[in-house]
Amino acid sequence: MPINLKNLGIESSFENVSLEVKKATGRHGHGEVPKDAFASYSAFANTNGGIILLGIEQLGPKEFEPIGIKEPEKVIKSLWDSLNNRQQVNQNILSEKDVSILNIQNKNIIKIDVPRASRKQRPVHVGQNPLTGTYRRNFEGDYLCDSDTVKRMLADQMEDSRDGKILEKFSIEDLELDSLKIYRSIFASRKPDSPWIALDDVQFLHRIGGFAKERSENKVGLTIAGLLMFGRNETIAEVFPNVFLDYQEQSVVLEEARWIDRITPDGTWSGNLFDFYRKVIVKLIQDLKQPFQLKNSIRIDETPLHESLREALVNTIIHADYAGTVPLKIVKKGSYFEFRNPGTMRVSLEEAIYGGVSDCRNRNIQKMFRLIGVGEQAGSGVPQIYKCWSHFHWGEPKLIEKTDPPECTTLILVMKEEQKISSNKIDNKLFVEPGNELWKKALRIGKEIRFSNKSREEMKTAILSITGLGFISVENLAKILGREKNSLRNRYLSPMLKDGQLSLLYPDNINAAGQAYTIKHKSIISSQT
């Protein structure tokens, strides 16, 4: 009998390309791990993770039929044997909790939850050759990565920072010294007591990561960071021929994307990252209605909105893969902002949004910006942006990773006013038998959590306290806690349902209209606090 997997609590599917189903009946009908399952394992691991189901046949776009695995334990043993066989796959990134047996219509289905591999683990590949066995996932399924993509994965795996490499035969003469002079002036104004102020340019560059010494090979010279940050366009192009910096202010009147103001390396300025930042930050904030003072392109008493746009611009610069082929592009169109950098993310989407985990591709450039007061502490930039947009009740920022060539990461910010939470108006979907006091109590409970980074246990305690008031929808719970609803569901609600801490208003149809959550046992609250 056909089923909809969403009714089983499996968040599919083709919208987020996270699901792959296999009949997996085997030659004798008892079940086996099909060979192409390992291509899906590689693809999910190298993209954003996903679910592989063995014993399911796909009948239509969102319709499936359970076939069943007659001997699931044997198939699972075969799976582990293959994952730990280096001739079949290069590494096993699964743990026991990632493989389980589901019973659907009295048939055994094997569920494999493949996590996103870390940067140090990628590429996860089939066979012994990464150039011929590395897969990624897109809307069309698993695709074999080209050699350039694999080489970028390998480079990211080996190098904690991509910009510390010494460039042979390049020297301070390849820099735009006026850019360095302005940078040093800003540095001196912020750190007037620093002993670095008295150093000459080369010594100063050594301190900030623009020059380096490699003792093992007795090499001293300009680093990639020094060249990108302070170099001239023509010298930067010698090392990175595909680097292109582009800022566009587009018309809000015309439907087509026609620019009315643009900054690109056109021979009238250096073309380096530092000067690009200085030029673009002024353009980004000049029309904002909130009061703001700017001195030497650096913040003075910034508002959260100014800080967020600055963070978005700096994040784009410091996380870019300058060996990629996609231009680094910033677009401003009225209240719409788009920040795109070449290269994929080094951490998962969830880690980027929640913060606390930093894996910057260009750590020396990041250091250079931080030394002049630009850029927050490691792993806090994106959460700060999400916090700001949530504070103003604008649409949630969109962070998009494109893994199929050409690779890029895009952050979209729209200052669009949405209906604000009001304690005087009760949403009928908030609670069963709602009342004003319930809404006010929920807001008070969520006050300490909203727009702040709290521990997982503190979040769970707040969820239990709020759901203890009655049934609440994920949409309203997300509003009260200041979190994105899909992340809230995946990170907290689904695991808490599985652990028996929460229950559903419509347990037989997880995706029912008006679905809501409540605490399963009131005693749980006291045990969590």
Short mmCIF file of C-alpha atoms in Angstrom, two decimals:
data_model
loop_
_atom_site.label_atom_id
_atom_site.label_comp_id
_atom_site.label_asym_id
_atom_site.label_seq_id
_atom_site.Cartn_x
_atom_site.Cartn_y
_atom_site.Cartn_z
CA MET A 1 0.00 0.00 0.00
CA PRO A 2 1.52 3.37 -1.00
CA ILE A 3 2.59 5.71 1.80
CA ASN A 4 3.70 9.31 2.21
CA LEU A 5 6.99 9.25 4.12
CA LYS A 6 6.28 12.62 5.73
CA ASN A 7 3.48 10.98 7.68
CA LEU A 8 6.12 8.78 9.30
CA GLY A 9 8.08 11.74 10.60
CA ILE A 10 10.74 11.47 7.90
CA GLU A 11 11.38 14.99 6.70
CA SER A 12 11.84 14.35 3.03
CA SER A 13 12.57 14.98 0.29
CA PHE A 14 13.07 16.51 -3.05
CA GLU A 15 12.74 20.06 -1.79
CA ASN A 16 15.97 19.65 0.17
CA VAL A 17 17.37 16.70 -1.78
CA SER A 18 17.89 14.75 1.46
CA LEU A 19 16.26 11.40 0.69
CA GLU A 20 17.22 8.35 -1.36
CA VAL A 21 15.16 5.14 -1.44
CA LYS A 22 16.31 1.71 -2.66
CA LYS A 23 14.30 -1.52 -3.11
CA ALA A 24 17.40 -3.44 -1.99
CA THR A 25 15.72 -6.84 -2.35
CA GLY A 26 18.86 -8.57 -3.63
CA ARG A 27 19.16 -11.52 -5.99
CA HIS A 28 17.38 -13.93 -3.67
CA GLY A 29 14.81 -11.48 -2.34
CA HIS A 30 16.18 -11.47 1.23
CA GLY A 31 17.73 -8.03 0.96
CA GLU A 32 21.15 -6.55 0.28
CA VAL A 33 23.00 -3.24 0.23
CA PRO A 34 22.93 -2.18 -3.43
CA LYS A 35 26.18 -0.89 -4.88
CA ASP A 36 24.70 2.48 -5.80
CA ALA A 37 23.82 3.07 -2.14
CA PHE A 38 27.48 3.91 -1.54
CA ALA A 39 27.35 6.62 -4.20
CA SER A 40 24.44 8.13 -2.24
CA TYR A 41 26.43 7.72 0.99
CA SER A 42 29.32 9.65 -0.59
CA ALA A 43 26.98 12.28 -2.06
CA PHE A 44 25.13 12.96 1.20
CA ALA A 45 28.37 13.06 3.21
CA ASN A 46 29.94 15.58 0.81
CA THR A 47 26.83 17.78 0.66
CA ASN A 48 24.48 18.35 3.59
CA GLY A 49 23.72 14.86 4.84
CA GLY A 50 20.58 12.85 4.12
CA ILE A 51 18.58 9.68 4.62
CA ILE A 52 18.92 6.40 2.71
CA LEU A 53 16.02 3.95 3.05
CA LEU A 54 16.51 0.31 2.06
CA GLY A 55 13.37 -1.72 1.33
CA ILE A 56 11.29 1.07 -0.22
CA GLU A 57 10.16 1.48 -3.83
CA GLN A 58 9.33 4.90 -5.24
CA LEU A 59 6.02 5.00 -7.13
CA GLY A 60 5.72 8.72 -7.80
CA PRO A 61 7.20 12.12 -6.90
CA LYS A 62 6.18 11.80 -3.22
CA GLU A 63 4.64 8.35 -3.08
CA PHE A 64 6.44 5.24 -1.88
CA GLU A 65 5.67 1.60 -1.22
CA PRO A 66 7.39 -0.51 1.47
CA ILE A 67 8.90 -3.67 -0.03
CA GLY A 68 10.68 -4.77 3.11
CA ILE A 69 14.00 -6.40 3.96
CA LYS A 70 13.50 -10.01 5.06
CA GLU A 71 16.84 -10.34 6.87
CA PRO A 72 17.64 -6.78 8.05
CA GLU A 73 20.33 -7.80 10.56
CA LYS A 74 22.37 -9.51 7.85
CA VAL A 75 22.01 -6.50 5.55
CA ILE A 76 23.13 -4.14 8.34
CA LYS A 77 26.18 -6.33 9.03
CA SER A 78 27.00 -6.25 5.32
CA LEU A 79 26.65 -2.45 5.41
CA TRP A 80 29.15 -2.12 8.28
CA ASP A 81 31.55 -4.54 6.60
CA SER A 82 31.48 -2.44 3.42
CA LEU A 83 31.83 0.90 5.22
CA ASN A 84 34.90 -0.39 7.04
CA ASN A 85 36.43 -1.84 3.87
CA ARG A 86 38.87 0.75 2.51
CA GLN A 87 38.70 -0.79 -0.94
CA GLN A 88 34.98 -0.04 -1.07
CA VAL A 89 34.79 3.39 0.63
CA ASN A 90 37.61 5.50 2.02
CA GLN A 91 36.09 6.06 5.46
CA ASN A 92 33.13 5.29 7.69
CA ILE A 93 31.53 8.42 9.17
CA LEU A 94 28.48 6.62 10.58
CA SER A 95 27.91 5.54 14.17
CA GLU A 96 25.51 2.88 15.46
CA LYS A 97 22.77 5.44 16.13
CA ASP A 98 22.76 6.36 12.45
CA VAL A 99 21.45 2.96 11.33
CA SER A 100 18.05 1.71 12.48
CA ILE A 101 15.22 -0.65 11.52
CA LEU A 102 11.75 0.80 10.93
CA ASN A 103 8.57 -1.26 10.82
CA ILE A 104 6.25 0.06 8.14
CA GLN A 105 3.10 -1.91 7.34
CA ASN A 106 4.65 -4.93 9.10
CA LYS A 107 7.72 -4.75 6.86
CA ASN A 108 11.29 -4.07 7.97
CA ILE A 109 12.89 -1.01 6.46
CA ILE A 110 16.54 -0.03 7.09
CA LYS A 111 17.05 3.69 7.70
CA ILE A 112 20.54 5.14 7.28
CA ASP A 113 21.07 8.70 8.51
CA VAL A 114 24.16 10.02 6.75
CA PRO A 115 25.60 13.16 8.41
CA ARG A 116 27.39 15.92 6.61
CA ALA A 117 31.10 15.09 6.67
CA SER A 118 33.41 17.60 8.30
CA ARG A 119 35.97 19.50 6.24
CA LYS A 120 38.69 17.18 7.55
CA GLN A 121 36.71 14.12 6.41
CA ARG A 122 35.88 15.30 2.88
CA PRO A 123 36.02 14.01 0.27
CA VAL A 124 34.18 10.84 1.25
CA HIS A 125 34.53 8.65 -1.83
CA VAL A 126 33.71 5.23 -3.25
CA GLY A 127 36.75 3.11 -3.99
CA GLN A 128 40.36 4.16 -3.45
CA ASN A 129 40.63 7.05 -5.89
CA PRO A 130 38.94 10.31 -4.85
CA LEU A 131 39.16 11.67 -8.39
CA THR A 132 36.94 8.88 -9.72
CA GLY A 133 34.72 8.08 -6.73
CA THR A 134 33.63 11.35 -5.12
CA TYR A 135 29.94 12.24 -5.36
CA ARG A 136 27.74 15.15 -4.37
CA ARG A 137 23.99 15.68 -4.32
CA ASN A 138 21.74 18.00 -6.29
CA PHE A 139 18.07 18.00 -7.30
CA GLU A 140 18.75 15.40 -9.97
CA GLY A 141 20.34 12.92 -7.56
CA ASP A 142 23.95 11.82 -7.06
CA TYR A 143 26.51 13.24 -9.45
CA LEU A 144 30.19 12.44 -9.87
CA CYS A 145 32.40 15.40 -8.96
CA ASP A 146 34.88 16.72 -11.49
CA SER A 147 38.58 16.73 -10.66
CA ASP A 148 38.69 20.46 -9.85
CA THR A 149 35.94 20.07 -7.23
CA VAL A 150 37.74 17.12 -5.63
CA LYS A 151 41.03 19.01 -5.57
CA ARG A 152 39.36 21.92 -3.77
CA MET A 153 37.98 19.48 -1.18
CA LEU A 154 41.43 18.01 -0.70
CA ALA A 155 42.96 21.47 -0.36
CA ASP A 156 40.36 22.44 2.24
CA GLN A 157 41.00 19.18 4.07
CA MET A 158 44.75 19.76 4.30
CA GLU A 159 44.88 23.51 4.91
CA ASP A 160 43.33 25.07 7.99
CA SER A 161 43.91 28.45 6.39
CA ARG A 162 44.23 28.97 2.65
CA ASP A 163 45.86 32.40 2.79
CA GLY A 164 49.05 31.76 4.78
CA LYS A 165 51.06 30.31 1.89
CA ILE A 166 54.20 32.20 0.92
CA LEU A 167 54.26 33.43 -2.67
CA GLU A 168 57.70 32.98 -4.14
CA LYS A 169 59.11 35.86 -6.21
CA PHE A 170 56.50 38.29 -4.81
CA SER A 171 57.54 41.11 -2.50
CA ILE A 172 56.30 44.32 -0.94
CA GLU A 173 56.83 45.96 -4.32
CA ASP A 174 53.77 44.09 -5.54
CA LEU A 175 51.54 45.87 -3.03
CA GLU A 176 49.53 49.08 -3.30
CA LEU A 177 51.40 50.94 -0.57
CA ASP A 178 48.71 53.61 -0.24
CA SER A 179 46.29 50.86 0.83
CA LEU A 180 48.76 49.64 3.44
CA LYS A 181 49.33 53.22 4.61
CA ILE A 182 45.60 53.77 5.20
CA TYR A 183 45.32 50.43 6.99
CA ARG A 184 48.24 51.32 9.28
CA SER A 185 46.66 54.69 10.04
CA ILE A 186 43.40 53.03 11.10
CA PHE A 187 45.33 50.47 13.15
CA ALA A 188 47.29 53.24 14.93
CA SER A 189 44.11 55.17 15.75
CA ARG A 190 42.57 52.08 17.32
CA LYS A 191 45.69 50.81 19.09
CA PRO A 192 47.79 53.91 19.82
CA ASP A 193 49.97 52.07 22.36
CA SER A 194 50.86 49.14 20.10
CA PRO A 195 54.62 48.60 19.58
CA TRP A 196 53.81 47.56 16.01
CA ILE A 197 53.22 51.19 15.04
CA ALA A 198 56.97 51.89 15.04
CA LEU A 199 57.81 48.92 12.77
CA ASP A 200 58.62 49.31 9.09
CA ASP A 201 56.14 48.00 6.53
CA VAL A 202 57.67 44.54 6.14
CA GLN A 203 57.95 44.00 9.90
CA PHE A 204 54.38 45.23 10.35
CA LEU A 205 53.14 42.85 7.65
CA HIS A 206 54.91 39.99 9.44
CA ARG A 207 52.89 40.78 12.58
CA ILE A 208 49.50 40.84 10.86
CA GLY A 209 50.06 37.82 8.57
CA GLY A 210 50.90 39.59 5.32
CA PHE A 211 54.50 38.35 5.34
CA ALA A 212 55.74 35.01 6.67
CA LYS A 213 58.85 32.93 7.21
CA GLU A 214 59.00 29.20 6.55
CA ARG A 215 61.98 27.93 8.52
CA SER A 216 62.02 24.38 7.12
CA GLU A 217 62.61 25.65 3.60
CA ASN A 218 64.25 28.93 4.59
CA LYS A 219 61.63 30.95 2.70
CA VAL A 220 60.51 34.47 3.56
CA GLY A 221 57.99 36.41 1.55
CA LEU A 222 54.60 37.87 0.87
CA THR A 223 51.63 35.65 1.78
CA ILE A 224 48.45 35.12 -0.18
CA ALA A 225 46.67 37.18 2.49
CA GLY A 226 49.08 40.07 2.06
CA LEU A 227 48.64 40.06 -1.72
CA LEU A 228 44.85 39.80 -1.68
CA MET A 229 44.44 42.39 1.05
CA PHE A 230 46.89 45.04 -0.16
CA GLY A 231 48.01 44.03 -3.65
CA ARG A 232 47.39 45.66 -7.00
CA ASN A 233 44.81 44.17 -9.33
CA GLU A 234 47.37 43.13 -11.94
CA THR A 235 49.60 41.34 -9.41
CA ILE A 236 46.61 39.65 -7.75
CA ALA A 237 45.55 38.37 -11.20
CA GLU A 238 48.93 36.69 -11.68
CA VAL A 239 48.15 34.32 -8.80
CA PHE A 240 44.34 34.30 -8.95
CA PRO A 241 43.28 34.96 -12.56
CA ASN A 242 39.60 34.32 -11.77
CA VAL A 243 39.29 36.76 -8.86
CA PHE A 244 36.66 39.39 -9.62
CA LEU A 245 35.20 41.76 -7.03
CA ASP A 246 31.80 43.19 -7.91
CA TYR A 247 29.42 45.53 -6.08
CA GLN A 248 26.17 46.49 -7.77
CA GLU A 249 23.43 48.84 -6.65
CA GLN A 250 20.42 47.91 -8.73
CA SER A 251 17.33 49.93 -9.58
CA VAL A 252 14.20 49.21 -7.55
CA VAL A 253 12.08 50.72 -10.33
CA LEU A 254 13.17 48.50 -13.21
CA GLU A 255 12.28 44.81 -13.05
CA GLU A 256 15.45 43.66 -14.77
CA ALA A 257 18.70 43.60 -12.78
CA ARG A 258 20.20 46.83 -14.13
CA TRP A 259 22.80 48.50 -11.98
CA ILE A 260 22.78 52.23 -11.25
CA ASP A 261 26.07 52.18 -9.33
CA ARG A 262 28.90 49.70 -9.54
CA ILE A 263 32.33 49.03 -8.06
CA THR A 264 34.66 46.68 -9.93
CA PRO A 265 38.43 46.68 -10.59
CA ASP A 266 38.39 49.16 -13.48
CA GLY A 267 41.85 50.69 -13.20
CA THR A 268 40.71 53.66 -11.10
CA TRP A 269 41.52 51.98 -7.77
CA SER A 270 43.75 49.18 -6.48
CA GLY A 271 41.35 46.23 -6.82
CA ASN A 272 42.41 44.69 -3.48
CA LEU A 273 40.16 43.41 -0.71
CA PHE A 274 40.88 46.17 1.77
CA ASP A 275 39.95 48.95 -0.64
CA PHE A 276 36.94 46.98 -1.89
CA TYR A 277 35.67 46.75 1.68
CA ARG A 278 36.23 50.47 2.27
CA LYS A 279 34.32 51.43 -0.85
CA VAL A 280 31.45 48.97 -0.49
CA ILE A 281 30.66 49.48 3.21
CA VAL A 282 29.95 53.16 2.54
CA LYS A 283 27.53 52.25 -0.27
CA LEU A 284 25.75 49.61 1.80
CA ILE A 285 24.90 51.87 4.73
CA GLN A 286 24.51 55.28 3.13
CA ASP A 287 20.72 55.09 2.71
CA LEU A 288 19.88 53.51 6.05
CA LYS A 289 17.51 55.62 8.10
CA GLN A 290 19.01 54.75 11.45
CA PRO A 291 21.63 57.24 12.72
CA PHE A 292 25.21 56.25 12.13
CA GLN A 293 28.68 57.79 12.13
CA LEU A 294 31.52 56.52 9.98
CA LYS A 295 35.21 57.32 10.33
CA ASN A 296 37.83 55.75 8.07
CA SER A 297 35.23 53.16 7.03
CA ILE A 298 35.18 51.80 10.60
CA ARG A 299 32.22 51.68 12.95
CA ILE A 300 31.51 54.31 15.57
CA ASP A 301 28.49 53.62 17.78
CA GLU A 302 26.96 51.30 15.21
CA THR A 303 23.39 50.12 15.41
CA PRO A 304 22.72 46.36 15.14
CA LEU A 305 21.63 46.86 11.52
CA HIS A 306 24.88 48.56 10.53
CA GLU A 307 26.87 45.89 12.35
CA SER A 308 24.94 43.13 10.55
CA LEU A 309 25.61 44.53 7.08
CA ARG A 310 29.27 45.02 7.97
CA GLU A 311 29.47 41.44 9.28
CA ALA A 312 27.82 40.13 6.11
CA LEU A 313 30.34 41.96 3.92
CA VAL A 314 33.37 40.86 5.95
CA ASN A 315 32.12 37.25 6.13
CA THR A 316 31.82 37.21 2.36
CA ILE A 317 35.43 38.35 2.00
CA ILE A 318 37.09 36.14 4.61
CA HIS A 319 35.27 32.90 3.68
CA ALA A 320 35.72 33.18 -0.09
CA ASP A 321 37.66 30.59 -2.08
CA TYR A 322 39.74 32.84 -4.31
CA ALA A 323 40.82 29.86 -6.39
CA GLY A 324 37.19 29.42 -7.45
CA THR A 325 35.60 30.71 -10.65
CA VAL A 326 32.58 32.57 -9.24
CA PRO A 327 32.93 36.36 -8.77
CA LEU A 328 32.65 37.74 -5.26
CA LYS A 329 29.47 39.76 -5.68
CA ILE A 330 27.51 42.16 -3.46
CA VAL A 331 24.09 43.40 -4.59
CA LYS A 332 22.00 46.17 -3.05
CA LYS A 333 18.48 46.79 -4.36
CA GLY A 334 16.48 49.01 -2.05
CA SER A 335 15.96 46.95 1.12
CA TYR A 336 17.32 43.80 -0.55
CA PHE A 337 20.95 42.75 0.01
CA GLU A 338 22.80 39.78 -1.48
CA PHE A 339 26.29 38.64 -0.49
CA ARG A 340 27.86 35.89 -2.63
CA ASN A 341 31.32 34.40 -2.35
CA PRO A 342 33.03 31.65 -4.34
CA GLY A 343 33.35 28.35 -2.48
CA THR A 344 31.15 26.21 -0.25
CA MET A 345 30.79 26.45 3.52
CA ARG A 346 33.36 24.82 5.77
CA VAL A 347 30.77 24.16 8.50
CA SER A 348 27.18 22.98 8.28
CA LEU A 349 24.30 25.41 7.80
CA GLU A 350 23.10 24.72 11.33
CA GLU A 351 26.55 25.39 12.83
CA ALA A 352 26.81 28.66 10.90
CA ILE A 353 23.40 29.89 12.06
CA TYR A 354 23.73 28.85 15.71
CA GLY A 355 27.35 29.98 15.98
CA GLY A 356 30.17 28.95 18.24
CA VAL A 357 31.96 27.02 15.47
CA SER A 358 34.39 28.86 13.25
CA ASP A 359 36.39 27.44 10.36
CA CYS A 360 37.48 30.44 8.34
CA ARG A 361 39.05 29.72 4.97
CA ASN A 362 41.25 32.86 5.13
CA ARG A 363 42.30 33.30 8.75
CA ASN A 364 45.03 35.84 8.13
CA ILE A 365 42.64 38.11 6.25
CA GLN A 366 40.14 37.61 9.08
CA LYS A 367 42.87 38.65 11.54
CA MET A 368 43.72 41.74 9.50
CA PHE A 369 40.11 42.94 9.61
CA ARG A 370 39.72 42.17 13.30
CA LEU A 371 42.84 44.18 14.16
CA ILE A 372 41.12 47.32 12.87
CA GLY A 373 37.82 46.59 14.61
CA VAL A 374 36.03 44.87 11.74
CA GLY A 375 34.60 41.38 12.28
CA GLU A 376 33.22 39.78 15.40
CA GLN A 377 34.64 36.92 17.40
CA ALA A 378 34.99 33.56 15.67
CA GLY A 379 31.68 31.93 14.81
CA SER A 380 29.42 34.82 15.91
CA GLY A 381 28.95 36.85 12.72
CA VAL A 382 26.07 34.92 11.12
CA PRO A 383 24.16 34.42 14.42
CA GLN A 384 24.40 38.18 14.99
CA ILE A 385 22.84 38.81 11.57
CA TYR A 386 20.00 36.34 12.26
CA LYS A 387 19.46 37.93 15.67
CA CYS A 388 19.20 41.41 14.14
CA TRP A 389 16.73 40.34 11.46
CA SER A 390 14.64 38.53 14.03
CA HIS A 391 14.70 41.57 16.31
CA PHE A 392 13.21 43.77 13.59
CA HIS A 393 10.70 41.03 12.62
CA TRP A 394 11.93 40.92 9.04
CA GLY A 395 11.90 37.81 6.90
CA GLU A 396 14.47 35.26 8.02
CA PRO A 397 17.86 35.56 6.23
CA LYS A 398 18.51 32.96 3.56
CA LEU A 399 21.88 31.22 3.64
CA ILE A 400 22.27 29.14 0.48
CA GLU A 401 25.11 26.77 -0.37
CA LYS A 402 25.51 25.69 -4.01
CA THR A 403 27.67 22.57 -4.17
CA ASP A 404 27.42 21.68 -7.84
CA PRO A 405 29.90 23.59 -10.03
CA PRO A 406 30.48 26.45 -9.92
CA GLU A 407 30.42 26.36 -6.12
CA CYS A 408 29.33 29.40 -4.16
CA THR A 409 27.65 30.51 -0.93
CA THR A 410 25.00 33.23 -0.87
CA LEU A 411 23.44 35.19 2.00
CA ILE A 412 20.22 37.08 1.19
CA LEU A 413 18.92 39.75 3.55
CA VAL A 414 15.60 41.55 3.04
CA MET A 415 14.43 44.35 5.31
CA LYS A 416 10.75 43.50 4.92
CA GLU A 417 8.49 44.32 7.82
CA GLU A 418 6.33 41.40 8.96
CA GLN A 419 3.52 41.31 11.49
CA LYS A 420 5.07 41.66 14.92
CA ILE A 421 4.26 39.51 17.94
CA SER A 422 1.61 41.16 20.04
CA SER A 423 0.55 40.11 23.51
CA ASN A 424 -2.86 41.70 22.82
CA LYS A 425 -3.69 39.49 19.82
CA ILE A 426 -3.82 35.74 20.24
CA ASP A 427 -3.18 33.53 17.21
CA ASN A 428 -5.87 30.85 17.16
CA LYS A 429 -3.23 28.25 16.29
CA LEU A 430 -1.13 29.06 19.34
CA PHE A 431 -2.84 26.99 22.01
CA VAL A 432 -5.84 24.71 22.23
CA GLU A 433 -8.41 26.76 24.20
CA PRO A 434 -6.11 29.79 24.13
CA GLY A 435 -6.27 32.78 26.39
CA ASN A 436 -4.36 36.03 26.82
CA GLU A 437 -2.64 34.85 29.97
CA LEU A 438 -1.19 31.81 28.22
CA TRP A 439 0.33 33.99 25.50
CA LYS A 440 1.78 36.40 28.03
CA LYS A 441 3.24 33.56 30.08
CA ALA A 442 4.82 32.04 26.98
CA LEU A 443 6.40 35.38 26.07
CA ARG A 444 7.81 35.74 29.56
CA ILE A 445 9.32 32.25 29.44
CA GLY A 446 10.85 32.90 26.02
CA LYS A 447 12.22 36.34 26.91
CA GLU A 448 15.57 35.05 28.16
CA ILE A 449 16.00 32.72 25.19
CA ARG A 450 14.85 35.05 22.44
CA PHE A 451 17.64 36.60 20.34
CA SER A 452 20.43 35.04 22.41
CA ASN A 453 22.68 32.01 22.24
CA LYS A 454 21.66 29.54 24.93
CA SER A 455 22.79 26.03 25.65
CA ARG A 456 20.87 23.05 24.30
CA GLU A 457 19.59 22.16 27.75
CA GLU A 458 18.37 25.72 28.41
CA MET A 459 16.47 25.65 25.11
CA LYS A 460 14.88 22.28 25.96
CA THR A 461 13.84 23.57 29.38
CA ALA A 462 12.18 26.62 27.81
CA ILE A 463 10.38 24.42 25.25
CA LEU A 464 9.07 22.14 27.99
CA SER A 465 7.90 25.11 30.05
CA ILE A 466 6.02 26.67 27.12
CA THR A 467 4.48 23.42 25.90
CA GLY A 468 3.45 22.79 29.49
CA LEU A 469 0.92 25.62 29.05
CA GLY A 470 -0.91 23.74 26.28
CA PHE A 471 -0.57 22.79 22.62
CA ILE A 472 1.52 25.20 20.54
CA SER A 473 2.41 25.29 16.83
CA VAL A 474 6.02 25.25 15.69
CA GLU A 475 5.47 28.62 13.98
CA ASN A 476 4.46 30.32 17.22
CA LEU A 477 7.06 28.52 19.29
CA ALA A 478 9.69 29.78 16.82
CA LYS A 479 8.38 33.35 17.23
CA ILE A 480 8.44 33.16 21.00
CA LEU A 481 11.97 31.71 21.13
CA GLY A 482 13.36 33.82 18.29
CA ARG A 483 14.45 30.81 16.27
CA GLU A 484 13.96 29.53 12.71
CA LYS A 485 11.13 26.99 12.67
CA ASN A 486 12.81 24.26 10.59
CA SER A 487 15.94 24.32 12.75
CA LEU A 488 13.78 24.33 15.88
CA ARG A 489 11.84 21.31 14.62
CA ASN A 490 14.89 19.34 13.50
CA ARG A 491 17.20 20.26 16.39
CA TYR A 492 14.75 20.05 19.29
CA LEU A 493 11.13 19.08 18.65
CA SER A 494 11.68 15.88 16.65
CA PRO A 495 14.29 14.48 19.11
CA MET A 496 12.09 15.45 22.08
CA LEU A 497 9.15 13.66 20.46
CA LYS A 498 11.32 10.59 19.95
CA ASP A 499 12.49 10.72 23.59
CA GLY A 500 8.93 10.86 24.86
CA GLN A 501 9.16 14.40 26.25
CA LEU A 502 6.59 15.90 23.85
CA SER A 503 3.44 14.67 22.15
CA LEU A 504 1.45 15.83 19.11
CA LEU A 505 -2.05 17.16 18.75
CA TYR A 506 -2.48 14.91 15.70
CA PRO A 507 -0.11 11.98 16.33
CA ASP A 508 -1.39 9.97 13.34
CA ASN A 509 -0.58 12.73 10.83
CA ILE A 510 2.59 14.60 11.67
CA ASN A 511 2.07 17.12 8.85
CA ALA A 512 -1.58 17.82 9.58
CA ALA A 513 -2.80 21.39 9.24
CA GLY A 514 -2.88 22.95 12.71
CA GLN A 515 -0.36 20.47 14.11
CA ALA A 516 0.81 21.44 17.59
CA TYR A 517 3.10 20.21 20.38
CA THR A 518 2.61 19.84 24.11
CA ILE A 519 4.53 18.32 26.99
CA LYS A 520 3.82 14.63 27.46
CA HIS A 521 4.14 14.49 31.25
CA LYS A 522 4.02 17.55 33.48
CA SER A 523 6.61 16.00 35.78
CA ILE A 524 9.21 16.39 33.04
CA ILE A 525 9.38 20.14 33.70
CA SER A 526 10.58 19.79 37.27
CA SER A 527 13.13 17.16 36.30
CA GLN A 528 14.59 19.46 33.64
CA THR A 529 14.95 22.53 35.86
#
